[in-house]
CSV table of C-alpha atoms in Angstrom, one decimal:
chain,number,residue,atom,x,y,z
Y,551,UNK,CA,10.5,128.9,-181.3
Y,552,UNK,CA,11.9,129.1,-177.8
Y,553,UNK,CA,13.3,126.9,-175.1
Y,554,UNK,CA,13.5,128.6,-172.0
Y,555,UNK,CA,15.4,125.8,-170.0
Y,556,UNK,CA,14.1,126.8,-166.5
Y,557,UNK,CA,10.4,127.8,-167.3
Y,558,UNK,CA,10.3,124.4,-169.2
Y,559,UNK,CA,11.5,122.2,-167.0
Y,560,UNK,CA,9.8,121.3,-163.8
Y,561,UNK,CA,11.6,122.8,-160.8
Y,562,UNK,CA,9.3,121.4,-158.5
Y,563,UNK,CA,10.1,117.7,-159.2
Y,564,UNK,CA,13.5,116.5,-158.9
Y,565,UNK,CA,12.5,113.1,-160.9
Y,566,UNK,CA,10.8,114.8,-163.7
Y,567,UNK,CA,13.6,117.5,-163.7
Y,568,UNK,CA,16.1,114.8,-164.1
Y,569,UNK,CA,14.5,113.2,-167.1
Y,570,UNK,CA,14.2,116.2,-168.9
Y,571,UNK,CA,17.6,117.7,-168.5
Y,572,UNK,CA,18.6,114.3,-170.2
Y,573,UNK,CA,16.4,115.2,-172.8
Y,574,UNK,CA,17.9,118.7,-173.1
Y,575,UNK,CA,20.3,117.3,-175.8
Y,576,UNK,CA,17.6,117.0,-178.5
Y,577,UNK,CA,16.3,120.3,-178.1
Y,578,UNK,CA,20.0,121.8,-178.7
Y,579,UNK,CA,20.2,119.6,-181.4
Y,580,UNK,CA,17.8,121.4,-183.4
Y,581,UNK,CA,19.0,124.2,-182.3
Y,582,UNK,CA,20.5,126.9,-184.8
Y,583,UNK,CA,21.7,129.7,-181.4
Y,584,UNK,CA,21.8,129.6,-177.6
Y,585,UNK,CA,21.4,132.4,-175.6
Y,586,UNK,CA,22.8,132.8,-172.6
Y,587,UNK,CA,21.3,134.7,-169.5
Y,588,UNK,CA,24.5,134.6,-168.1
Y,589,UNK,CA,25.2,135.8,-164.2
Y,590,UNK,CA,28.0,135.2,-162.0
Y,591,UNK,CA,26.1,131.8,-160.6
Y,592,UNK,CA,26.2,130.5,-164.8
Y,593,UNK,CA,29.2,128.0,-164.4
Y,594,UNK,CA,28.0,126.8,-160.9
Y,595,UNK,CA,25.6,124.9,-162.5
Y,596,UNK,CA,26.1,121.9,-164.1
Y,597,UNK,CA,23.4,121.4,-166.2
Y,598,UNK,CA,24.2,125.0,-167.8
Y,599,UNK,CA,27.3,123.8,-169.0
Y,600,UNK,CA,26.1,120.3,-170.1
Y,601,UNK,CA,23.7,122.6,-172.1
Y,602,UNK,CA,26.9,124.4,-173.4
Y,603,UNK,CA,29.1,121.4,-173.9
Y,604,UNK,CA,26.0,119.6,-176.1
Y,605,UNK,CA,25.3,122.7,-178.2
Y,606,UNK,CA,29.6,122.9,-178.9
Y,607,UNK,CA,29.6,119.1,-180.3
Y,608,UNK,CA,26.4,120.0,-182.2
Y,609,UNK,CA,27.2,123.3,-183.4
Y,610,UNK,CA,31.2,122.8,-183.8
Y,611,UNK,CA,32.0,126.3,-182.6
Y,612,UNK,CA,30.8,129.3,-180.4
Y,613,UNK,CA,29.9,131.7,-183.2
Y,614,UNK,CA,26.2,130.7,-182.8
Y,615,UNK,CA,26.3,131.2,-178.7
Y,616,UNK,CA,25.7,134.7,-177.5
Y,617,UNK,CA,25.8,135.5,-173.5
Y,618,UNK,CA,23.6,138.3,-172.4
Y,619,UNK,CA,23.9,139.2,-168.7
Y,620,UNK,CA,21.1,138.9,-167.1
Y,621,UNK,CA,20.4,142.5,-166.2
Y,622,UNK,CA,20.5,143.3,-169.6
Y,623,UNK,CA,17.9,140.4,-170.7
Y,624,UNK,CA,15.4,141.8,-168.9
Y,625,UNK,CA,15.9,144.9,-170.8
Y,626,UNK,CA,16.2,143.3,-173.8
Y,627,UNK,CA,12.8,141.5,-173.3
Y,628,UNK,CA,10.9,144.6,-172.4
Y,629,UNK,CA,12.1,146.0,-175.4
Y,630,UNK,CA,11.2,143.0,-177.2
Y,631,UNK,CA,7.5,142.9,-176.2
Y,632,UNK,CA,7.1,146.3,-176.5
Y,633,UNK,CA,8.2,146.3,-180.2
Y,634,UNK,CA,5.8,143.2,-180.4
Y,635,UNK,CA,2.9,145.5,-178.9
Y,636,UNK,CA,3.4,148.4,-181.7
Y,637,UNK,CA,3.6,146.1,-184.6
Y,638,UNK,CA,0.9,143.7,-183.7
């Protein structure tokens, strides 16, 4: 299973948004990794590092984080599907 943080929370609405970024805690509770799509703009954002702060208590260490820079997710993913594609 996967959380995508901005494609599952509601942009759109700043109310909604807000109740579900408080709800971002149990989702990274059951959560064995967290990967990062990191870019420059990464530690801007708050709610990116209360999503990193929550997973550290949880996880009680970085070995189970991995940052992936953006440009290179997108290659990554590609990859992914196509790999999906050939094996389905």
């Amino acid at each position: 299973r996967v959380f995508v943080d901005s494609l599952c929370i509601p942009q759109h609405d700043e109310t909604l948004k807000s109740q579900c970024i408080y709800g971002l805690a149990s989702f990274l509770k059951r959560s064995e990794t967290l990967l990062v799509l990191w870019s420059p703009r990464y530690c801007t954002r708050l709610w990116c590092m209360y999503e990193l702060g929550c997973f550290l208590m949880k996880q009680k260490g970085a070995k189970h984080i991995l940052f992936l820079p953006v440009q290179m997710s997108v290659l990554w993913l590609l990859c992914y599907l196509q790999v999906a594609v050939i094996f389905a």
